[in-house]
């Protein structure tokens, strides 16, 4: 099976391309290197990615659409995106261009390249938004209520997928990811709040906590996320699934877990909340188990212990 991965030079995309190569898929990658890293590409080539299957281009362009149509994949995993809430509030136009136009361009190219199934990366936090008063964990049946341009661009991309599916028969799956953490493909610590905490604690610096730190997240390890994409690529019936640990963890509890792993005291410094960031993420991940046979396998404490081994080499969020 031939699978094209967009955003493959990024954090999650590098791992998705790696598991697909490991499983013997023929893999192509498409990335504009806006935040992707050449070191990830070098690593993928070392793992068997062929240089003629590398497309360095912007996913919103005709050039990218032509590259997809010409390569004619059986599966397209679309991860290329502007992935940050804060950047989306600072520049909503860029966010919409990358996340909405990029997705539509890839859906359209896939629809015109024969028998291709598409898997979109969405967000299990930003798309649902604030589900005020919800007692239960958020299942995929809950109506999205985004509160940031990022959440809206991801929800809009999902809606386009639904319309493309209905109009053209294109099978599109959506994975709504929790807070993904872990290391980049080359081993350096990945983006996100856990890496920032690890760096600060290891350096003996105070740790910047946004708001009161009681906001919750579903932290899920990048290796588990890559496996969810691999399983979805191999699934013929389209799915919409939350991909997370199913464990609700406050930011302060996550900081404490980092401090425990480093055997150092917490010294939180609270800063103003970011507009558009949701207060609670609590994902129901039972459907991923029944439909994909997937569940998260890396416990948060073990993932954090691995992350703190070399926090000095961390890449800033
Ligand atoms: N990291 C998380 O916790 C998280 C959570 C939920 C959803 N997601 C989604 O997962 C996907 C991957 O996120 P990530 O954390 O790996 O981000 P990342 O920034 O590490 O990777 C994104 C990649 O896409 C590339 N890219 C950006 N715009 C592009 C364009 N117009 N054309 C081609 N390539 C482009 C970048 O160069 C980069 O390599 C995104 O769609 C993101 O919204 C991530």
Tab-separated table of C-alpha atoms and ligand atoms in Angstrom:
chain	number	residue	atom	x	y	z
A	1	UNK	CA	0.000	0.000	0.000
A	2	UNK	CA	1.259	3.484	-0.938
A	3	UNK	CA	0.743	6.142	1.744
A	4	UNK	CA	1.550	9.841	1.495
A	5	UNK	CA	2.092	11.650	4.808
A	6	UNK	CA	1.826	15.445	4.863
A	7	UNK	CA	3.593	17.277	7.690
A	8	UNK	CA	6.014	14.343	7.953
A	9	UNK	CA	8.968	16.527	8.921
A	10	UNK	CA	6.999	17.610	12.016
A	11	UNK	CA	6.682	16.064	15.455
A	12	UNK	CA	3.816	13.595	14.950
A	13	UNK	CA	4.288	13.180	11.192
A	14	UNK	CA	7.849	11.900	11.591
A	15	UNK	CA	6.640	9.091	13.849
A	16	UNK	CA	3.687	8.254	11.593
A	17	UNK	CA	6.002	7.972	8.574
A	18	UNK	CA	8.383	5.834	10.659
A	19	UNK	CA	5.743	3.261	11.719
A	20	UNK	CA	4.471	3.028	8.144
A	21	UNK	CA	8.006	2.430	6.805
A	22	UNK	CA	8.577	-0.148	9.563
A	23	UNK	CA	5.421	-1.976	8.468
A	24	UNK	CA	6.602	-2.157	4.865
A	25	UNK	CA	4.282	0.498	3.355
A	26	UNK	CA	5.624	2.509	0.438
A	27	UNK	CA	5.770	6.015	1.890
A	28	UNK	CA	5.934	9.503	0.385
A	29	UNK	CA	6.162	12.712	2.406
A	30	UNK	CA	4.994	16.235	1.677
A	31	UNK	CA	6.062	19.177	3.847
A	32	UNK	CA	6.923	22.840	3.283
A	33	UNK	CA	9.463	22.777	6.152
A	34	UNK	CA	7.798	25.844	7.718
A	35	UNK	CA	8.166	24.249	11.147
A	36	UNK	CA	9.339	20.799	10.066
A	37	UNK	CA	12.917	19.718	10.583
A	38	UNK	CA	15.478	18.482	8.061
A	39	UNK	CA	16.898	16.175	10.719
A	40	UNK	CA	13.575	14.281	10.667
A	41	UNK	CA	13.818	13.907	6.897
A	42	UNK	CA	17.384	12.616	7.206
A	43	UNK	CA	16.192	10.084	9.782
A	44	UNK	CA	13.306	8.945	7.540
A	45	UNK	CA	15.658	8.488	4.578
A	46	UNK	CA	17.892	6.396	6.857
A	47	UNK	CA	14.818	4.288	7.680
A	48	UNK	CA	14.115	3.600	4.009
A	49	UNK	CA	12.209	6.624	2.639
A	50	UNK	CA	13.181	7.037	-1.015
A	51	UNK	CA	14.401	10.505	-2.005
A	52	UNK	CA	12.152	10.598	-5.096
A	53	UNK	CA	9.172	10.256	-2.681
A	54	UNK	CA	9.957	13.547	-0.905
A	55	UNK	CA	7.874	16.587	-1.919
A	56	UNK	CA	8.967	19.873	-0.368
A	57	UNK	CA	5.982	22.065	-1.109
A	58	UNK	CA	3.124	23.978	0.510
A	59	UNK	CA	-0.009	21.802	0.927
A	60	UNK	CA	-2.272	24.733	-0.023
A	61	UNK	CA	-0.840	24.999	-3.565
A	62	UNK	CA	-1.596	23.521	-6.994
A	63	UNK	CA	1.952	22.173	-7.019
A	64	UNK	CA	1.152	20.071	-3.923
A	65	UNK	CA	-2.142	18.871	-5.436
A	66	UNK	CA	-0.296	17.834	-8.613
A	67	UNK	CA	2.326	15.971	-6.565
A	68	UNK	CA	-0.423	13.986	-4.782
A	69	UNK	CA	-2.283	13.186	-8.004
A	70	UNK	CA	0.917	12.130	-9.768
A	71	UNK	CA	2.096	9.889	-6.924
A	72	UNK	CA	-1.445	8.487	-6.657
A	73	UNK	CA	-1.433	7.135	-3.083
A	74	UNK	CA	-3.807	4.516	-1.676
A	75	UNK	CA	-3.800	6.439	1.607
A	76	UNK	CA	-3.147	10.073	2.513
A	77	UNK	CA	-2.435	11.010	6.146
A	78	UNK	CA	-2.862	14.775	6.463
A	79	UNK	CA	-0.919	16.232	9.382
A	80	UNK	CA	0.490	19.412	7.775
A	81	UNK	CA	-1.006	22.266	9.746
A	82	UNK	CA	-0.619	25.307	11.881
A	83	UNK	CA	-1.029	23.381	15.177
A	84	UNK	CA	-1.099	26.050	17.936
A	85	UNK	CA	-4.080	27.815	19.557
A	86	UNK	CA	-2.031	30.881	20.479
A	87	UNK	CA	-0.656	31.307	16.926
A	88	UNK	CA	-4.208	31.024	15.590
A	89	UNK	CA	-5.429	33.916	17.752
A	90	UNK	CA	-2.403	36.004	16.724
A	91	UNK	CA	-2.826	35.261	13.012
A	92	UNK	CA	-6.237	33.708	12.248
A	93	UNK	CA	-5.827	34.302	8.500
A	94	UNK	CA	-2.675	32.197	8.306
A	95	UNK	CA	-4.321	29.576	10.500
A	96	UNK	CA	-7.358	29.328	8.203
A	97	UNK	CA	-5.234	29.320	5.049
A	98	UNK	CA	-3.029	26.489	6.279
A	99	UNK	CA	-5.617	24.393	8.084
A	100	UNK	CA	-8.726	24.888	5.953
A	101	UNK	CA	-7.292	25.545	2.470
A	102	UNK	CA	-4.533	22.986	3.033
A	103	UNK	CA	-7.082	20.322	3.964
A	104	UNK	CA	-9.432	21.134	1.074
A	105	UNK	CA	-6.501	21.031	-1.368
A	106	UNK	CA	-5.439	17.615	-0.089
A	107	UNK	CA	-9.032	16.251	-0.047
A	108	UNK	CA	-9.559	17.433	-3.603
A	109	UNK	CA	-6.276	15.923	-4.808
A	110	UNK	CA	-7.112	12.632	-3.085
A	111	UNK	CA	-10.591	12.578	-4.616
A	112	UNK	CA	-8.961	12.942	-8.062
A	113	UNK	CA	-6.309	10.311	-7.585
A	114	UNK	CA	-8.287	7.083	-7.764
A	115	UNK	CA	-8.869	4.791	-4.801
A	116	UNK	CA	-7.436	6.875	-1.974
A	117	UNK	CA	-8.533	6.985	1.631
A	118	UNK	CA	-7.699	10.018	3.760
A	119	UNK	CA	-6.966	10.362	7.464
A	120	UNK	CA	-7.116	13.843	8.979
A	121	UNK	CA	-5.448	14.919	12.229
A	122	UNK	CA	-7.892	16.941	14.302
A	123	UNK	CA	-7.912	18.094	17.905
A	124	UNK	CA	-9.673	16.439	20.828
A	125	UNK	CA	-9.400	19.667	22.826
A	126	UNK	CA	-9.822	22.652	20.518
A	127	UNK	CA	-12.606	21.189	18.355
A	128	UNK	CA	-14.898	20.353	21.287
A	129	UNK	CA	-14.214	23.718	22.949
A	130	UNK	CA	-15.876	24.386	26.282
A	131	UNK	CA	-18.483	21.721	27.015
A	132	UNK	CA	-19.917	23.652	29.968
A	133	UNK	CA	-21.488	21.561	32.706
A	134	UNK	CA	-20.562	18.243	31.056
A	135	UNK	CA	-20.173	15.601	33.746
A	136	UNK	CA	-19.111	12.760	31.470
A	137	UNK	CA	-16.029	12.398	29.308
A	138	UNK	CA	-16.419	13.871	25.807
A	139	UNK	CA	-17.365	11.278	23.218
A	140	UNK	CA	-17.201	11.730	19.443
A	141	UNK	CA	-20.989	12.272	19.420
A	142	UNK	CA	-20.678	15.584	21.308
A	143	UNK	CA	-21.347	18.625	19.119
A	144	UNK	CA	-18.087	20.588	18.511
A	145	UNK	CA	-18.118	24.095	19.998
A	146	UNK	CA	-14.704	25.608	19.188
A	147	UNK	CA	-13.651	28.792	20.970
A	148	UNK	CA	-10.427	29.557	19.051
A	149	UNK	CA	-9.603	30.117	15.377
A	150	UNK	CA	-7.538	26.888	15.561
A	151	UNK	CA	-10.494	24.882	16.892
A	152	UNK	CA	-12.707	26.408	14.228
A	153	UNK	CA	-10.265	25.718	11.391
A	154	UNK	CA	-9.949	22.082	12.503
A	155	UNK	CA	-13.749	21.705	12.850
A	156	UNK	CA	-14.198	23.311	9.410
A	157	UNK	CA	-11.651	20.922	7.899
A	158	UNK	CA	-13.669	18.034	9.385
A	159	UNK	CA	-16.866	19.446	7.848
A	160	UNK	CA	-15.191	19.655	4.434
A	161	UNK	CA	-14.190	16.016	4.840
A	162	UNK	CA	-17.822	15.086	5.494
A	163	UNK	CA	-19.025	16.986	2.423
A	164	UNK	CA	-16.266	15.528	0.202
A	165	UNK	CA	-17.188	12.070	1.429
A	166	UNK	CA	-20.845	12.621	0.592
A	167	UNK	CA	-20.152	14.209	-2.812
A	168	UNK	CA	-17.373	12.011	-4.123
A	169	UNK	CA	-17.447	8.851	-2.016
A	170	UNK	CA	-13.941	9.682	-0.740
A	171	UNK	CA	-13.450	7.710	2.494
A	172	UNK	CA	-12.149	10.140	5.143
A	173	UNK	CA	-11.324	9.268	8.740
A	174	UNK	CA	-10.698	11.819	11.474
A	175	UNK	CA	-8.504	11.289	14.526
A	176	UNK	CA	-9.104	13.861	17.277
A	177	UNK	CA	-5.869	13.871	19.250
A	178	UNK	CA	-5.302	14.759	22.890
A	179	UNK	CA	-2.107	16.606	23.964
A	180	UNK	CA	0.610	14.687	22.194
A	181	UNK	CA	4.011	14.551	23.913
A	182	UNK	CA	7.269	12.642	23.578
A	183	UNK	CA	10.435	12.973	21.524
A	184	UNK	CA	11.016	13.957	17.923
A	185	UNK	CA	12.186	11.192	15.621
A	186	UNK	CA	15.846	12.189	16.183
A	187	UNK	CA	15.431	11.857	19.967
A	188	UNK	CA	15.231	15.508	20.984
A	189	UNK	CA	12.294	16.331	23.274
A	190	UNK	CA	9.162	17.343	21.389
A	191	UNK	CA	7.034	20.472	21.656
A	192	UNK	CA	4.524	21.142	24.420
A	193	UNK	CA	4.040	21.973	28.057
A	194	UNK	CA	5.699	18.832	29.485
A	195	UNK	CA	8.954	19.602	27.682
A	196	UNK	CA	8.825	23.205	28.855
A	197	UNK	CA	8.330	22.036	32.440
A	198	UNK	CA	11.134	19.480	32.146
A	199	UNK	CA	13.580	22.095	30.870
A	200	UNK	CA	12.691	24.604	33.587
A	201	UNK	CA	12.772	22.087	36.449
A	202	UNK	CA	16.074	20.572	35.244
A	203	UNK	CA	17.611	24.039	34.983
A	204	UNK	CA	16.398	24.969	38.496
A	205	UNK	CA	14.216	27.730	37.055
A	206	UNK	CA	10.641	28.656	38.030
A	207	UNK	CA	8.009	27.024	35.862
A	208	UNK	CA	5.556	29.183	33.962
A	209	UNK	CA	1.995	27.908	34.499
A	210	UNK	CA	-0.793	29.419	32.430
A	211	UNK	CA	-3.755	30.497	34.594
A	212	UNK	CA	-4.333	28.650	37.862
A	213	UNK	CA	-3.033	25.383	36.389
A	214	UNK	CA	-6.263	23.546	37.169
A	215	UNK	CA	-7.145	23.290	33.477
A	216	UNK	CA	-7.003	19.657	32.398
A	217	UNK	CA	-5.509	17.897	29.398
A	218	UNK	CA	-5.402	14.382	27.994
A	219	UNK	CA	-1.691	13.660	27.538
A	220	UNK	CA	-0.994	10.906	25.032
A	221	UNK	CA	2.420	9.642	23.935
A	222	UNK	CA	3.475	10.191	20.323
A	223	UNK	CA	4.311	6.479	19.864
A	224	UNK	CA	0.708	5.560	20.731
A	225	UNK	CA	-0.607	8.264	18.397
A	226	UNK	CA	1.540	7.001	15.506
A	227	UNK	CA	0.163	3.503	16.072
A	228	UNK	CA	-3.419	4.856	15.930
A	229	UNK	CA	-2.665	6.373	12.509
A	230	UNK	CA	-1.131	3.108	11.292
A	231	UNK	CA	-4.221	1.142	12.326
A	232	UNK	CA	-6.535	3.705	10.722
A	233	UNK	CA	-4.612	3.560	7.428
A	234	UNK	CA	-5.275	-0.176	7.357
A	235	UNK	CA	-9.014	0.252	8.115
A	236	UNK	CA	-11.380	0.448	5.156
A	237	UNK	CA	-14.499	1.893	6.874
A	238	UNK	CA	-14.050	5.602	7.734
A	239	UNK	CA	-13.957	6.439	11.461
A	240	UNK	CA	-14.089	9.565	13.631
A	241	UNK	CA	-12.229	8.806	16.856
A	242	UNK	CA	-10.811	10.449	19.946
A	243	UNK	CA	-7.191	9.400	20.433
A	244	UNK	CA	-6.030	9.968	23.991
A	245	UNK	CA	-5.142	8.230	27.216
A	246	UNK	CA	-8.665	8.703	28.577
A	247	UNK	CA	-6.992	10.173	31.669
A	248	UNK	CA	-7.788	13.747	32.699
A	249	UNK	CA	-4.682	15.440	34.161
A	250	UNK	CA	-4.445	19.003	35.417
A	251	UNK	CA	-1.496	21.101	34.302
A	252	UNK	CA	-0.392	21.408	37.954
A	253	UNK	CA	-0.514	17.616	38.375
A	254	UNK	CA	1.554	17.253	35.195
A	255	UNK	CA	4.103	19.699	36.621
A	256	UNK	CA	4.234	17.684	39.838
A	257	UNK	CA	4.817	14.484	37.822
A	258	UNK	CA	7.761	16.164	36.045
A	259	UNK	CA	9.157	17.307	39.430
A	260	UNK	CA	8.760	13.781	40.853
A	261	UNK	CA	10.643	12.323	37.875
A	262	UNK	CA	13.483	14.791	38.425
A	263	UNK	CA	13.254	14.654	42.227
A	264	UNK	CA	13.028	18.437	42.401
A	265	UNK	CA	10.524	20.850	43.968
A	266	UNK	CA	7.796	22.589	41.942
A	267	UNK	CA	8.142	26.383	41.710
A	268	UNK	CA	5.161	27.453	39.598
A	269	UNK	CA	4.792	31.063	38.487
A	270	UNK	CA	1.284	31.767	37.252
A	271	UNK	CA	0.770	33.881	34.128
A	272	UNK	CA	-2.421	35.131	32.446
A	273	UNK	CA	-4.623	32.588	30.670
A	274	UNK	CA	-4.428	32.426	26.899
A	275	UNK	CA	-7.579	33.452	25.058
A	276	UNK	CA	-9.063	30.520	23.174
A	277	UNK	CA	-7.455	27.782	25.339
A	278	UNK	CA	-10.099	25.394	26.681
A	279	UNK	CA	-10.362	24.782	30.417
A	280	UNK	CA	-11.109	21.086	30.400
A	281	UNK	CA	-10.151	18.190	28.149
A	282	UNK	CA	-11.595	14.844	29.194
A	283	UNK	CA	-11.810	12.410	26.299
A	284	UNK	CA	-13.897	9.267	26.050
A	285	UNK	CA	-11.566	6.968	24.110
A	286	UNK	CA	-13.679	3.801	24.219
A	287	UNK	CA	-14.639	3.961	20.517
A	288	UNK	CA	-10.966	3.773	19.451
A	289	UNK	CA	-10.728	0.506	21.336
A	290	UNK	CA	-13.843	-1.053	19.808
A	291	UNK	CA	-13.385	0.253	16.246
A	292	UNK	CA	-9.585	0.128	15.887
A	293	UNK	CA	-8.505	-2.213	18.653
A	294	UNK	CA	-6.288	0.675	19.820
A	295	UNK	CA	-5.540	1.944	23.276
A	296	UNK	CA	-2.788	4.091	24.782
A	297	UNK	CA	0.020	1.929	26.159
A	298	UNK	CA	2.542	4.448	27.542
A	299	UNK	CA	1.599	5.538	31.087
A	300	UNK	CA	2.109	9.273	31.684
A	301	UNK	CA	4.690	8.701	34.451
A	302	UNK	CA	6.796	6.456	32.162
A	303	UNK	CA	6.511	8.917	29.254
A	304	UNK	CA	7.604	11.769	31.519
A	305	UNK	CA	10.518	9.741	32.931
A	306	UNK	CA	11.745	9.265	29.378
A	307	UNK	CA	11.226	12.930	28.513
A	308	UNK	CA	13.237	14.258	31.471
A	309	UNK	CA	16.321	12.182	30.591
A	310	UNK	CA	17.659	14.882	28.285
A	311	UNK	CA	15.530	18.013	28.704
A	312	UNK	CA	18.436	20.347	27.923
A	313	UNK	CA	18.246	19.374	24.264
A	314	UNK	CA	14.581	20.334	24.182
A	315	UNK	CA	13.079	22.338	21.386
A	316	UNK	CA	11.022	25.324	22.527
A	317	UNK	CA	7.232	25.170	22.167
B	1	LIG	N1	0.874	18.124	18.915
B	1	LIG	C1	-0.333	17.965	19.450
B	1	LIG	O1	-0.484	17.854	20.674
B	1	LIG	C2	-1.568	17.901	18.567
B	1	LIG	C3	-2.820	17.749	19.169
B	1	LIG	C4	-3.959	17.680	18.368
B	1	LIG	C5	-3.835	17.743	16.987
B	1	LIG	N2	-2.604	17.904	16.431
B	1	LIG	C6	-2.527	17.971	14.958
B	1	LIG	O2	-1.552	17.034	14.503
B	1	LIG	C7	-0.895	17.541	13.338
B	1	LIG	C8	0.615	17.520	13.519
B	1	LIG	O3	0.962	18.335	14.634
B	1	LIG	P1	2.467	18.440	15.162
B	1	LIG	O4	2.403	18.675	16.616
B	1	LIG	O5	3.260	17.306	14.645
B	1	LIG	O6	2.927	19.804	14.472
B	1	LIG	P2	4.323	20.200	13.806
B	1	LIG	O7	4.334	21.677	13.688
B	1	LIG	O8	5.458	19.542	14.518
B	1	LIG	O9	4.200	19.549	12.358
B	1	LIG	C9	3.468	20.149	11.323
B	1	LIG	C10	4.236	19.940	10.030
B	1	LIG	O10	3.465	20.465	8.958
B	1	LIG	C11	4.311	21.235	8.119
B	1	LIG	N3	3.483	22.257	7.481
B	1	LIG	C12	2.876	23.327	8.069
B	1	LIG	N4	2.184	24.022	7.151
B	1	LIG	C13	2.355	23.376	5.962
B	1	LIG	C14	1.896	23.611	4.634
B	1	LIG	N5	1.097	24.650	4.334
B	1	LIG	N6	2.265	22.752	3.671
B	1	LIG	C15	3.065	21.695	3.937
B	1	LIG	N7	3.530	21.431	5.180
B	1	LIG	C16	3.183	22.264	6.172
B	1	LIG	C17	5.388	21.795	9.026
B	1	LIG	O11	6.570	22.148	8.334
B	1	LIG	C18	5.585	20.643	10.003
B	1	LIG	O12	6.567	19.743	9.534
B	1	LIG	C19	-1.493	18.921	13.091
B	1	LIG	O13	-2.540	18.794	12.151
B	1	LIG	C20	-2.044	19.321	14.441
B	1	LIG	O14	-3.102	20.248	14.325
B	1	LIG	C21	-1.466	17.990	17.174
